[in-house]
Amino acid sequence: MTRLRLGVLISGRGSNLQALIEATADPTYPAEIVQVISNRPDAAGLTRAEAAGLPSLIVDHTAFPDRPAFDREMTQALEEASVELVCLAGFMRLLSDEFVDHWRDRMINIHPSLLPAFKGLEVQERVLARGARFAGCTVHYVRKEMDTGPIIAQAAVPVRADDTADSLAARILEQEHRIYPLAVRLIAEGRVSIDAGDRARIADWPTVPGVLLNPPEA
Ligand code: GAR
């Protein structure tokens, strides 16, 4: 089996990187991590990469004159490692149009909301302020506008009456760790295509019955 070659970009904690490390540790999983890049020298995720024996690199954005120069350095490192799919995993820098174009349909992101709702930062504070009854996370292909692009996988969680932004984020994070490896697997298995309307289509999608209701009926 040839495994899809992943480059994972991080800026911080790296728990989604860890989920991918654990998934790829299974030799039957159809992808492998060949390069980890952090734009921050102090990212805790770098320790996870080292512990897993993965090649990691710091590309410190503050050392570059502008965004395109920083992005070109990352592309070079990713290409040197023959990366086939770039996985943004808590990578907190906006990317240049040039970078997004270069990796079009070869770069995915995970975001802690049910896109297209609640793009951007401080998501769970805004979910709570709006009284949404469900929250969740999305894995999507990356397009130029922030937090847009064909949706591959989503998971929804209920918002509880006593939730804080932290408790809600923790509930969502557990699901992020499930759907990121799932989305990568679907891509690696060649089951994801992008149609003329720029929507991701998944081959052999099993039917799931039922609806979700929150608050639940007593
Ligand atoms: C995750 O919740 C991820 O969805 C979010 O940052 C966190 C990174 O955690 N990403 C974004 O908000 C991107 N817009 P991690 O470093 O532990 O994976």
mmCIF file of C-alpha atoms and ligand atoms in Angstrom:
data_model
loop_
_atom_site.group_PDB
_atom_site.id
_atom_site.type_symbol
_atom_site.label_atom_id
_atom_site.label_comp_id
_atom_site.label_asym_id
_atom_site.label_seq_id
_atom_site.Cartn_x
_atom_site.Cartn_y
_atom_site.Cartn_z
ATOM 1 C CA MET A 1 0.000 0.000 0.000
ATOM 2 C CA THR A 2 1.378 3.438 -0.866
ATOM 3 C CA ARG A 3 0.393 5.886 1.801
ATOM 4 C CA LEU A 4 -0.617 9.491 1.159
ATOM 5 C CA ARG A 5 2.186 11.794 2.265
ATOM 6 C CA LEU A 6 0.959 14.408 4.782
ATOM 7 C CA GLY A 7 2.525 17.703 5.788
ATOM 8 C CA VAL A 8 0.999 19.025 9.028
ATOM 9 C CA LEU A 9 1.148 22.747 9.833
ATOM 10 C CA ILE A 10 0.757 23.806 13.451
ATOM 11 C CA SER A 11 1.054 26.919 15.608
ATOM 12 C CA GLY A 12 0.383 25.659 19.121
ATOM 13 C CA ARG A 13 -0.847 22.810 21.278
ATOM 14 C CA GLY A 14 -0.966 20.255 18.468
ATOM 15 C CA SER A 15 -3.721 17.982 19.758
ATOM 16 C CA ASN A 16 -5.051 17.501 16.224
ATOM 17 C CA LEU A 17 -1.510 16.686 15.109
ATOM 18 C CA GLN A 18 -1.509 14.094 17.914
ATOM 19 C CA ALA A 19 -4.761 12.600 16.595
ATOM 20 C CA LEU A 20 -3.144 12.272 13.174
ATOM 21 C CA ILE A 21 0.030 10.802 14.716
ATOM 22 C CA GLU A 22 -2.075 8.163 16.448
ATOM 23 C CA ALA A 23 -4.111 7.356 13.329
ATOM 24 C CA THR A 24 -1.019 7.067 11.128
ATOM 25 C CA ALA A 25 0.688 4.789 13.681
ATOM 26 C CA ASP A 26 -1.629 2.051 12.397
ATOM 27 C CA PRO A 27 0.189 0.543 9.405
ATOM 28 C CA THR A 28 -3.148 -0.117 7.675
ATOM 29 C CA TYR A 29 -4.066 3.597 7.764
ATOM 30 C CA PRO A 30 -3.621 4.915 4.208
ATOM 31 C CA ALA A 31 -1.614 8.066 5.048
ATOM 32 C CA GLU A 32 1.630 8.950 6.819
ATOM 33 C CA ILE A 33 3.051 12.189 8.210
ATOM 34 C CA VAL A 34 6.284 13.092 6.433
ATOM 35 C CA GLN A 35 6.749 16.694 7.606
ATOM 36 C CA VAL A 36 5.547 18.844 10.503
ATOM 37 C CA ILE A 37 6.012 22.608 10.283
ATOM 38 C CA SER A 38 5.389 25.143 13.026
ATOM 39 C CA ASN A 39 5.472 28.887 12.507
ATOM 40 C CA ARG A 40 6.091 29.309 16.229
ATOM 41 C CA PRO A 41 9.331 28.091 17.826
ATOM 42 C CA ASP A 42 7.556 27.459 21.154
ATOM 43 C CA ALA A 43 4.624 25.403 19.811
ATOM 44 C CA ALA A 44 3.915 22.506 22.183
ATOM 45 C CA GLY A 45 3.007 20.407 19.148
ATOM 46 C CA LEU A 46 6.689 20.292 18.159
ATOM 47 C CA THR A 47 7.348 18.099 21.212
ATOM 48 C CA ARG A 48 4.647 15.706 20.005
ATOM 49 C CA ALA A 49 6.292 15.502 16.586
ATOM 50 C CA GLU A 50 9.689 14.819 18.163
ATOM 51 C CA ALA A 51 8.254 12.161 20.475
ATOM 52 C CA ALA A 52 6.778 10.432 17.433
ATOM 53 C CA GLY A 53 10.102 10.659 15.595
ATOM 54 C CA LEU A 54 8.668 12.846 12.845
ATOM 55 C CA PRO A 55 10.701 15.375 10.854
ATOM 56 C CA SER A 56 9.753 18.810 12.129
ATOM 57 C CA LEU A 57 10.754 22.266 11.105
ATOM 58 C CA ILE A 58 10.268 25.764 12.457
ATOM 59 C CA VAL A 59 9.463 28.357 9.806
ATOM 60 C CA ASP A 60 9.217 31.456 11.973
ATOM 61 C CA HIS A 61 6.967 33.980 10.243
ATOM 62 C CA THR A 62 8.613 36.874 12.079
ATOM 63 C CA ALA A 63 11.846 36.160 10.175
ATOM 64 C CA PHE A 64 10.293 36.946 6.772
ATOM 65 C CA PRO A 65 9.681 40.345 5.187
ATOM 66 C CA ASP A 66 6.132 39.488 4.063
ATOM 67 C CA ARG A 67 3.528 36.738 3.939
ATOM 68 C CA PRO A 68 4.343 35.472 0.418
ATOM 69 C CA ALA A 69 8.038 35.052 1.342
ATOM 70 C CA PHE A 70 7.069 33.053 4.446
ATOM 71 C CA ASP A 71 4.621 30.936 2.414
ATOM 72 C CA ARG A 72 7.234 30.246 -0.285
ATOM 73 C CA GLU A 73 9.598 28.901 2.362
ATOM 74 C CA MET A 74 6.874 26.549 3.601
ATOM 75 C CA THR A 75 6.046 25.369 0.071
ATOM 76 C CA GLN A 76 9.702 24.628 -0.525
ATOM 77 C CA ALA A 77 9.960 22.563 2.665
ATOM 78 C CA LEU A 78 6.723 20.714 1.886
ATOM 79 C CA GLU A 79 7.847 19.951 -1.643
ATOM 80 C CA GLU A 80 11.262 18.775 -0.504
ATOM 81 C CA ALA A 81 9.410 16.235 1.635
ATOM 82 C CA SER A 82 7.181 15.298 -1.344
ATOM 83 C CA VAL A 83 4.061 16.203 0.604
ATOM 84 C CA GLU A 84 0.832 15.331 -1.218
ATOM 85 C CA LEU A 85 -1.714 16.729 1.256
ATOM 86 C CA VAL A 86 -1.213 19.713 3.566
ATOM 87 C CA CYS A 87 -3.174 19.483 6.831
ATOM 88 C CA LEU A 88 -3.639 22.722 8.749
ATOM 89 C CA ALA A 89 -3.974 21.717 12.395
ATOM 90 C CA GLY A 90 -4.400 24.795 14.552
ATOM 91 C CA PHE A 91 -2.233 26.780 12.161
ATOM 92 C CA MET A 92 -3.090 30.351 13.090
ATOM 93 C CA ARG A 93 -1.628 32.361 10.178
ATOM 94 C CA LEU A 94 -3.565 33.618 7.196
ATOM 95 C CA LEU A 95 -2.131 32.204 3.975
ATOM 96 C CA SER A 96 -1.274 34.140 0.812
ATOM 97 C CA ASP A 97 -3.477 33.642 -2.269
ATOM 98 C CA GLU A 98 -0.413 32.254 -3.999
ATOM 99 C CA PHE A 99 0.002 29.522 -1.350
ATOM 100 C CA VAL A 100 -3.692 28.634 -1.391
ATOM 101 C CA ASP A 101 -3.647 28.424 -5.212
ATOM 102 C CA HIS A 102 -0.519 26.314 -5.223
ATOM 103 C CA TRP A 103 -2.057 23.747 -2.842
ATOM 104 C CA ARG A 104 -5.614 23.954 -4.208
ATOM 105 C CA ASP A 105 -7.477 20.676 -3.572
ATOM 106 C CA ARG A 106 -4.341 19.452 -1.785
ATOM 107 C CA MET A 107 -4.796 21.367 1.489
ATOM 108 C CA ILE A 108 -7.369 20.876 4.242
ATOM 109 C CA ASN A 109 -8.166 22.630 7.506
ATOM 110 C CA ILE A 110 -10.045 21.857 10.696
ATOM 111 C CA HIS A 111 -12.211 24.570 12.220
ATOM 112 C CA PRO A 112 -14.152 24.379 15.502
ATOM 113 C CA SER A 113 -17.615 25.258 14.181
ATOM 114 C CA LEU A 114 -20.276 23.904 11.875
ATOM 115 C CA LEU A 115 -19.196 25.950 8.851
ATOM 116 C CA PRO A 116 -20.351 28.110 7.174
ATOM 117 C CA ALA A 117 -21.521 29.364 10.596
ATOM 118 C CA PHE A 118 -19.056 30.967 12.999
ATOM 119 C CA LYS A 119 -15.947 31.496 10.916
ATOM 120 C CA GLY A 120 -12.929 33.151 12.508
ATOM 121 C CA LEU A 121 -11.748 33.297 16.100
ATOM 122 C CA GLU A 122 -13.410 33.120 19.539
ATOM 123 C CA VAL A 123 -15.954 30.796 18.023
ATOM 124 C CA GLN A 124 -17.451 29.256 21.158
ATOM 125 C CA GLU A 125 -17.972 32.637 22.850
ATOM 126 C CA ARG A 126 -20.053 33.665 19.831
ATOM 127 C CA VAL A 127 -21.937 30.343 19.699
ATOM 128 C CA LEU A 128 -22.962 30.847 23.348
ATOM 129 C CA ALA A 129 -23.818 34.531 22.819
ATOM 130 C CA ARG A 130 -26.145 33.570 19.965
ATOM 131 C CA GLY A 131 -27.807 30.738 21.886
ATOM 132 C CA ALA A 132 -27.079 28.128 19.203
ATOM 133 C CA ARG A 133 -28.288 24.653 20.263
ATOM 134 C CA PHE A 134 -25.625 22.777 18.343
ATOM 135 C CA ALA A 135 -21.957 23.430 17.829
ATOM 136 C CA GLY A 136 -19.304 21.303 16.202
ATOM 137 C CA CYS A 137 -16.365 21.098 13.888
ATOM 138 C CA THR A 138 -15.602 20.921 10.183
ATOM 139 C CA VAL A 139 -12.817 19.568 8.005
ATOM 140 C CA HIS A 140 -12.745 21.352 4.660
ATOM 141 C CA TYR A 141 -10.559 22.012 1.668
ATOM 142 C CA VAL A 142 -8.975 25.456 1.840
ATOM 143 C CA ARG A 143 -10.046 28.309 -0.416
ATOM 144 C CA LYS A 144 -8.842 31.911 -0.423
ATOM 145 C CA GLU A 145 -11.478 33.346 1.891
ATOM 146 C CA MET A 146 -10.825 32.343 5.508
ATOM 147 C CA ASP A 147 -12.687 29.248 6.746
ATOM 148 C CA THR A 148 -14.351 28.560 3.400
ATOM 149 C CA GLY A 149 -14.005 25.658 1.000
ATOM 150 C CA PRO A 150 -15.602 22.306 0.186
ATOM 151 C CA ILE A 151 -16.740 20.532 3.353
ATOM 152 C CA ILE A 152 -15.470 16.976 3.810
ATOM 153 C CA ALA A 153 -16.624 16.010 7.304
ATOM 154 C CA GLN A 154 -18.464 17.569 10.217
ATOM 155 C CA ALA A 155 -19.437 16.491 13.724
ATOM 156 C CA ALA A 156 -22.128 18.190 15.805
ATOM 157 C CA VAL A 157 -22.303 18.331 19.579
ATOM 158 C CA PRO A 158 -25.118 19.699 21.749
ATOM 159 C CA VAL A 159 -24.676 23.024 23.512
ATOM 160 C CA ARG A 160 -25.624 22.578 27.172
ATOM 161 C CA ALA A 161 -27.386 25.170 29.316
ATOM 162 C CA ASP A 162 -24.415 25.436 31.689
ATOM 163 C CA ASP A 163 -21.688 25.454 29.035
ATOM 164 C CA THR A 164 -18.772 27.852 29.145
ATOM 165 C CA ALA A 165 -16.656 28.524 26.054
ATOM 166 C CA ASP A 166 -14.044 26.164 27.540
ATOM 167 C CA SER A 167 -16.418 23.286 28.275
ATOM 168 C CA LEU A 168 -17.947 23.566 24.814
ATOM 169 C CA ALA A 169 -14.528 23.778 23.131
ATOM 170 C CA ALA A 170 -13.438 20.627 24.999
ATOM 171 C CA ARG A 171 -16.536 18.722 23.832
ATOM 172 C CA ILE A 172 -15.875 19.815 20.254
ATOM 173 C CA LEU A 173 -12.158 19.009 20.426
ATOM 174 C CA GLU A 174 -12.939 15.350 21.149
ATOM 175 C CA GLN A 175 -14.859 15.262 17.884
ATOM 176 C CA GLU A 176 -12.107 17.122 16.008
ATOM 177 C CA HIS A 177 -9.802 14.268 16.929
ATOM 178 C CA ARG A 178 -12.252 11.827 15.323
ATOM 179 C CA ILE A 179 -13.111 13.675 12.125
ATOM 180 C CA TYR A 180 -9.644 14.864 11.128
ATOM 181 C CA PRO A 181 -8.238 11.335 10.753
ATOM 182 C CA LEU A 182 -11.533 10.287 9.141
ATOM 183 C CA ALA A 183 -11.368 13.048 6.512
ATOM 184 C CA VAL A 184 -7.728 12.269 5.743
ATOM 185 C CA ARG A 185 -8.589 8.593 5.360
ATOM 186 C CA LEU A 186 -11.446 9.350 2.950
ATOM 187 C CA ILE A 187 -9.106 11.486 0.827
ATOM 188 C CA ALA A 188 -6.309 8.909 0.956
ATOM 189 C CA GLU A 189 -8.743 6.217 -0.151
ATOM 190 C CA GLY A 190 -9.583 8.333 -3.171
ATOM 191 C CA ARG A 191 -13.213 8.653 -2.100
ATOM 192 C CA VAL A 192 -13.440 12.458 -2.113
ATOM 193 C CA SER A 193 -13.997 14.418 -5.309
ATOM 194 C CA ILE A 194 -14.892 18.038 -5.892
ATOM 195 C CA ASP A 195 -17.846 18.691 -8.173
ATOM 196 C CA ALA A 196 -18.572 21.569 -10.557
ATOM 197 C CA GLY A 197 -20.272 23.510 -7.739
ATOM 198 C CA ASP A 198 -17.089 23.269 -5.638
ATOM 199 C CA ARG A 199 -18.679 20.778 -3.252
ATOM 200 C CA ALA A 200 -16.856 17.746 -1.929
ATOM 201 C CA ARG A 201 -18.597 14.481 -2.845
ATOM 202 C CA ILE A 202 -17.859 11.261 -0.965
ATOM 203 C CA ALA A 203 -18.143 7.879 -2.630
ATOM 204 C CA ASP A 204 -19.862 5.032 -0.726
ATOM 205 C CA TRP A 205 -21.451 7.226 1.905
ATOM 206 C CA PRO A 206 -23.608 5.050 4.198
ATOM 207 C CA THR A 207 -27.127 6.295 4.977
ATOM 208 C CA VAL A 208 -27.708 7.484 8.541
ATOM 209 C CA PRO A 209 -31.332 7.563 9.699
ATOM 210 C CA GLY A 210 -32.882 10.003 12.165
ATOM 211 C CA VAL A 211 -32.643 13.622 13.210
ATOM 212 C CA LEU A 212 -30.948 15.346 16.124
ATOM 213 C CA LEU A 213 -32.946 17.386 18.610
ATOM 214 C CA ASN A 214 -31.489 19.641 21.323
ATOM 215 C CA PRO A 215 -32.844 20.244 23.950
ATOM 216 C CA PRO A 216 -34.039 16.659 23.806
ATOM 217 C CA GLU A 217 -37.749 15.833 24.323
ATOM 218 C CA ALA A 218 -38.286 14.981 27.994
HETATM 219 C C1 GAR B 1 -8.513 23.490 17.240
HETATM 220 O O1 GAR B 1 -9.685 23.620 18.012
HETATM 221 C C2 GAR B 1 -8.754 23.886 15.811
HETATM 222 O O2 GAR B 1 -10.045 23.531 15.355
HETATM 223 C C3 GAR B 1 -8.623 25.390 15.885
HETATM 224 O O3 GAR B 1 -7.533 25.596 16.753
HETATM 225 C C4 GAR B 1 -7.456 24.515 17.662
HETATM 226 C C5 GAR B 1 -6.064 23.925 17.573
HETATM 227 O O4 GAR B 1 -5.871 22.961 18.563
HETATM 228 N N1 GAR B 1 -8.396 25.968 14.613
HETATM 229 C C6 GAR B 1 -8.877 27.152 14.229
HETATM 230 O O5 GAR B 1 -9.539 27.850 14.960
HETATM 231 C C7 GAR B 1 -8.534 27.538 12.805
HETATM 232 N N2 GAR B 1 -9.368 28.606 12.368
HETATM 233 P P1 GAR B 1 -4.664 21.955 18.489
HETATM 234 O O6 GAR B 1 -3.405 22.807 18.302
HETATM 235 O O7 GAR B 1 -4.679 21.267 19.828
HETATM 236 O O8 GAR B 1 -4.901 21.022 17.343
#
